[in-house]
Short mmCIF file of C-alpha atoms in Angstrom, two decimals:
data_model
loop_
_atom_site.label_atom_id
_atom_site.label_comp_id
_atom_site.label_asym_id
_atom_site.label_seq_id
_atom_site.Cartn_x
_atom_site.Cartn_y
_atom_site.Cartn_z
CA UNK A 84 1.04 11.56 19.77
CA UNK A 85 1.11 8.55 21.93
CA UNK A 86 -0.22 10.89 25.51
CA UNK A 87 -2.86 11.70 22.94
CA UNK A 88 -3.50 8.21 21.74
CA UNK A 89 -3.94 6.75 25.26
CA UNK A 90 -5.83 9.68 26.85
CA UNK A 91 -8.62 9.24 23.43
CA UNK A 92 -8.35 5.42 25.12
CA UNK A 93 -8.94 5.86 28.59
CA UNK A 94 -12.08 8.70 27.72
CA UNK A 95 -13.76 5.98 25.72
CA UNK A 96 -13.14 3.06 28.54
CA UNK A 97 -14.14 5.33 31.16
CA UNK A 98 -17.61 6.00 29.46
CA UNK A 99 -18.16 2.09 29.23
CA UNK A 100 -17.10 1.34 32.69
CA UNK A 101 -18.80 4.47 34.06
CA UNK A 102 -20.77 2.68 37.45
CA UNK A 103 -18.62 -0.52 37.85
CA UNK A 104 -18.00 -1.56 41.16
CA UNK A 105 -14.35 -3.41 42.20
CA UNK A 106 -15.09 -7.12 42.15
CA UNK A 107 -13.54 -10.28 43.11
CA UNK A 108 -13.30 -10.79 38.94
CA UNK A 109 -11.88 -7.44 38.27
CA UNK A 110 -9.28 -7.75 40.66
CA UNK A 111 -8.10 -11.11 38.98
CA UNK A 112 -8.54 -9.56 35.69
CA UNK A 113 -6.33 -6.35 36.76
CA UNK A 114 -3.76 -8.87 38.13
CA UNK A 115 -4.00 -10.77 34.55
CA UNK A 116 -3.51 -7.46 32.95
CA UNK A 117 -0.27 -6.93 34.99
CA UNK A 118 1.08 -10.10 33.89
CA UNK A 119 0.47 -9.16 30.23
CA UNK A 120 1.76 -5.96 30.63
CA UNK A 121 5.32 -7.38 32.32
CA UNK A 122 5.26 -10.47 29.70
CA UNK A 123 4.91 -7.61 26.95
CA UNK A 124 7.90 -5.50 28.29
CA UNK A 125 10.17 -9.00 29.37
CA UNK A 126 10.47 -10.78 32.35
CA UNK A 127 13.95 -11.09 32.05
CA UNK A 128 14.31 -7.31 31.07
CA UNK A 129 15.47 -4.80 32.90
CA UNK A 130 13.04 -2.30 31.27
CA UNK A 131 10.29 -4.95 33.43
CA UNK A 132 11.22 -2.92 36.57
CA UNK A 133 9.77 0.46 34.81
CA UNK A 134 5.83 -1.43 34.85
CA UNK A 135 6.76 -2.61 38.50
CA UNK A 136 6.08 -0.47 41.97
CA UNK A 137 9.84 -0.87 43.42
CA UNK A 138 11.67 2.49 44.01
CA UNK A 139 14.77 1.00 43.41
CA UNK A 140 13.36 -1.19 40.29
CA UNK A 141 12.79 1.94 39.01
CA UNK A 142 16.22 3.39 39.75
CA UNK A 143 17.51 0.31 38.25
CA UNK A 144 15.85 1.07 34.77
CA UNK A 145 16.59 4.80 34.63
CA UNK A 146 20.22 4.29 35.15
CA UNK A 147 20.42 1.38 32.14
CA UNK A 148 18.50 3.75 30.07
CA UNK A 149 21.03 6.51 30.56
CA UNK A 150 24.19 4.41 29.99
CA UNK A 151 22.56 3.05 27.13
CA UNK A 152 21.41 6.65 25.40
CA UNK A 153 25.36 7.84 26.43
CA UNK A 154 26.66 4.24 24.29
CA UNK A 155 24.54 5.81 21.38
CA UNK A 156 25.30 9.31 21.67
CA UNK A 157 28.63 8.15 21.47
CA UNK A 158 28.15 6.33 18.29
CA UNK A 159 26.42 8.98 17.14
CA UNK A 160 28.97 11.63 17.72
CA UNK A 161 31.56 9.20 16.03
CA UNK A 162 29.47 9.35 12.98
CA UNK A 163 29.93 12.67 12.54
CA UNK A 164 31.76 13.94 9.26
CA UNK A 165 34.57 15.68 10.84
CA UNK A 166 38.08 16.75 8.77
CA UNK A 167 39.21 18.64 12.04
CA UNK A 168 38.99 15.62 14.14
CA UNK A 169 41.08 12.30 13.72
CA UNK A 170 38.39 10.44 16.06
CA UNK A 171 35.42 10.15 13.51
CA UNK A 172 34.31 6.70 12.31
CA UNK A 173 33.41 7.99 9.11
CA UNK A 174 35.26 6.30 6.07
CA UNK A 175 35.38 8.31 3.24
CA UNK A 176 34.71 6.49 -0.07
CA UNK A 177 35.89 8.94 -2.93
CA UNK A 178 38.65 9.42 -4.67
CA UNK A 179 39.93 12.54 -6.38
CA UNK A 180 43.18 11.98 -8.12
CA UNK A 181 45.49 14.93 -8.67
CA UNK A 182 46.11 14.93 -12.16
CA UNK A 183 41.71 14.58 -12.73
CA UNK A 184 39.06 16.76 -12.38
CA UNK A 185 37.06 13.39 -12.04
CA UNK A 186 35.81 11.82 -8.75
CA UNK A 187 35.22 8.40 -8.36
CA UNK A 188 32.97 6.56 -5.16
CA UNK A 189 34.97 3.66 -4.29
CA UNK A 190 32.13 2.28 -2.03
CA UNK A 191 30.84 -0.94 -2.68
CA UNK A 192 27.52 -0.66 -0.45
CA UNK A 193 24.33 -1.73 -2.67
CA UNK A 194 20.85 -0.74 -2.35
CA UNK A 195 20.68 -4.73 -1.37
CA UNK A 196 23.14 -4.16 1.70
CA UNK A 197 20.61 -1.70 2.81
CA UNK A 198 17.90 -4.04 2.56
CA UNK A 199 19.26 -6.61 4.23
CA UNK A 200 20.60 -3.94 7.22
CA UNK A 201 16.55 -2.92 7.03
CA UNK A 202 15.37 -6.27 7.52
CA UNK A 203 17.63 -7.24 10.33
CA UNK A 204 16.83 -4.02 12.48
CA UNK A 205 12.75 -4.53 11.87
CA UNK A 206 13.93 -8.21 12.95
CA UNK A 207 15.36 -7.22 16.17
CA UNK A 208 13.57 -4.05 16.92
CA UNK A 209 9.76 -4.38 15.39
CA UNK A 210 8.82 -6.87 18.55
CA UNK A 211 10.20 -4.03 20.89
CA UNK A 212 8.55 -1.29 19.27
CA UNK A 213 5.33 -3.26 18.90
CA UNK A 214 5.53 -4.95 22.74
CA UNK A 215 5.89 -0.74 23.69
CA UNK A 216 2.95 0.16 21.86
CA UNK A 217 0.86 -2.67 23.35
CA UNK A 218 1.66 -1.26 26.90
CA UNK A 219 0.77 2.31 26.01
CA UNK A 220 -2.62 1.15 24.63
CA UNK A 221 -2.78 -1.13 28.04
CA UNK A 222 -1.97 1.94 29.89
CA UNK A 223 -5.45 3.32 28.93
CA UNK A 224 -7.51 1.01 30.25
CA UNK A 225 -9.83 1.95 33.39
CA UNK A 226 -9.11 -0.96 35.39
CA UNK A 227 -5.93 0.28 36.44
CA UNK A 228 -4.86 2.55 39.32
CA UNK A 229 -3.73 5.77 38.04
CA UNK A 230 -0.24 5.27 39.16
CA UNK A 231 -0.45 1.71 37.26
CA UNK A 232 -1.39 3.55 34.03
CA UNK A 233 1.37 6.19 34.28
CA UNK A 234 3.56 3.06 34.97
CA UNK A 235 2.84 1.29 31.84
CA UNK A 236 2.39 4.62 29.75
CA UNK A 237 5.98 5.33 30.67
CA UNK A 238 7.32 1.78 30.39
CA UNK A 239 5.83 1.68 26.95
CA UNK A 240 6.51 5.19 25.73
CA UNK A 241 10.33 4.23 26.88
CA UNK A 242 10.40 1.26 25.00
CA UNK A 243 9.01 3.00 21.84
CA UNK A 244 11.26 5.85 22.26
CA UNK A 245 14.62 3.68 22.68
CA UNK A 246 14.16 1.35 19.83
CA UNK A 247 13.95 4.20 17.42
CA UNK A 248 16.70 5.93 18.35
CA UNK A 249 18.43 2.61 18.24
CA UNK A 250 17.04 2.01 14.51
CA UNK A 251 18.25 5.52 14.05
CA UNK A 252 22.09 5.99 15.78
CA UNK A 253 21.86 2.21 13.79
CA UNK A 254 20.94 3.77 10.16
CA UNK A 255 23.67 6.97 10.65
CA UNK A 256 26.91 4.92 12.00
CA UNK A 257 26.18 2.57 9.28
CA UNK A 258 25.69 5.17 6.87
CA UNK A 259 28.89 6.72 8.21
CA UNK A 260 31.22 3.97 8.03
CA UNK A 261 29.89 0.95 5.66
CA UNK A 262 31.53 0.77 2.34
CA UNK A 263 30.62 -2.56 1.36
CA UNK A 264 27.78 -4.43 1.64
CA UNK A 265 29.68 -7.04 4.05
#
């Protein structure tokens, strides 16, 4: 969906800048653009070395991204409802006494808790997921070198991609182990 987004983006700014010649102004503006498309991503990030043209910036960013996605696999996998394995996270919240045919949930988690939990992750995630999108619509404008398009394409569809598997492997492992709302 988002390839498809910015390639619909880059047909329709190709057809308006179909005959423009590479001037002094367009330079500056493409060097603006750059800025934007770092201060979107963060300066201070270590996801800024994905819009960059470093080799090793690039390295940098790929490795974080994989020790990161292996930190929430591994949540993940602890989230897993497992009676076979003593390592799950889960907490189980009902209780069955023998001498009942009656289950009761012990779990105090409220349809508030998860509204609150909701709030806080669109808190910390939404300007992520929104600063991602903003690079993958700034990856289809003409100005840019192909290889500066693919850049922020990829920087953006990485930042879009991370957060929500963070709001997800988030939403399961709290699912799994919350049993109050505190």
């Amino acid at each position: 969906l988002c390839f498809m987004v910015a390639f619909f983006l880059y047909i329709t700014a190709r057809r308006k800048d179909i005959g423009n010649s590479l001037t002094s102004e367009m330079e500056t503006r493409i060097k603006e653009n750059d800025m934007y498309a770092l201060s979107k991503i963060g300066k201070d990030s270590v996801y800024s070395y994905i819009v960059t043209d470093k080799v090793f910036g690039w390295f940098i960013a790929l490795a974080t991204i994989g020790i990161q996605v292996g930190i929430l696999v591994f949540f993940m996998n602890s989230a897993e409802a497992s009676l076979q394995n003593n390592s799950t996270a889960v907490q189980f919240t009902w209780l069955c006494p023998r001498d009942t045919d009656v289950c009761k949930d012990t779990s105090n988690l409220t349809d508030f808790g998860w509204i609150c939990f909701s709030v806080l992750m669109f808190a910390k995630l939404g300007k992520d997921f929104i600063s991602g999108s903003k690079l993958i619509y700034h990856s289809s404008k003409i100005t840019h070198s192909f290889k500066s398009r693919i850049r922020f394409f990829f920087g953006g569809l990485c930042l879009c991609w991370f957060t929500l598997f963070a709001l997800y492997v988030s939403t399961v492992y709290n699912k799994a182990i919350a049993t109050s709302n505190t």
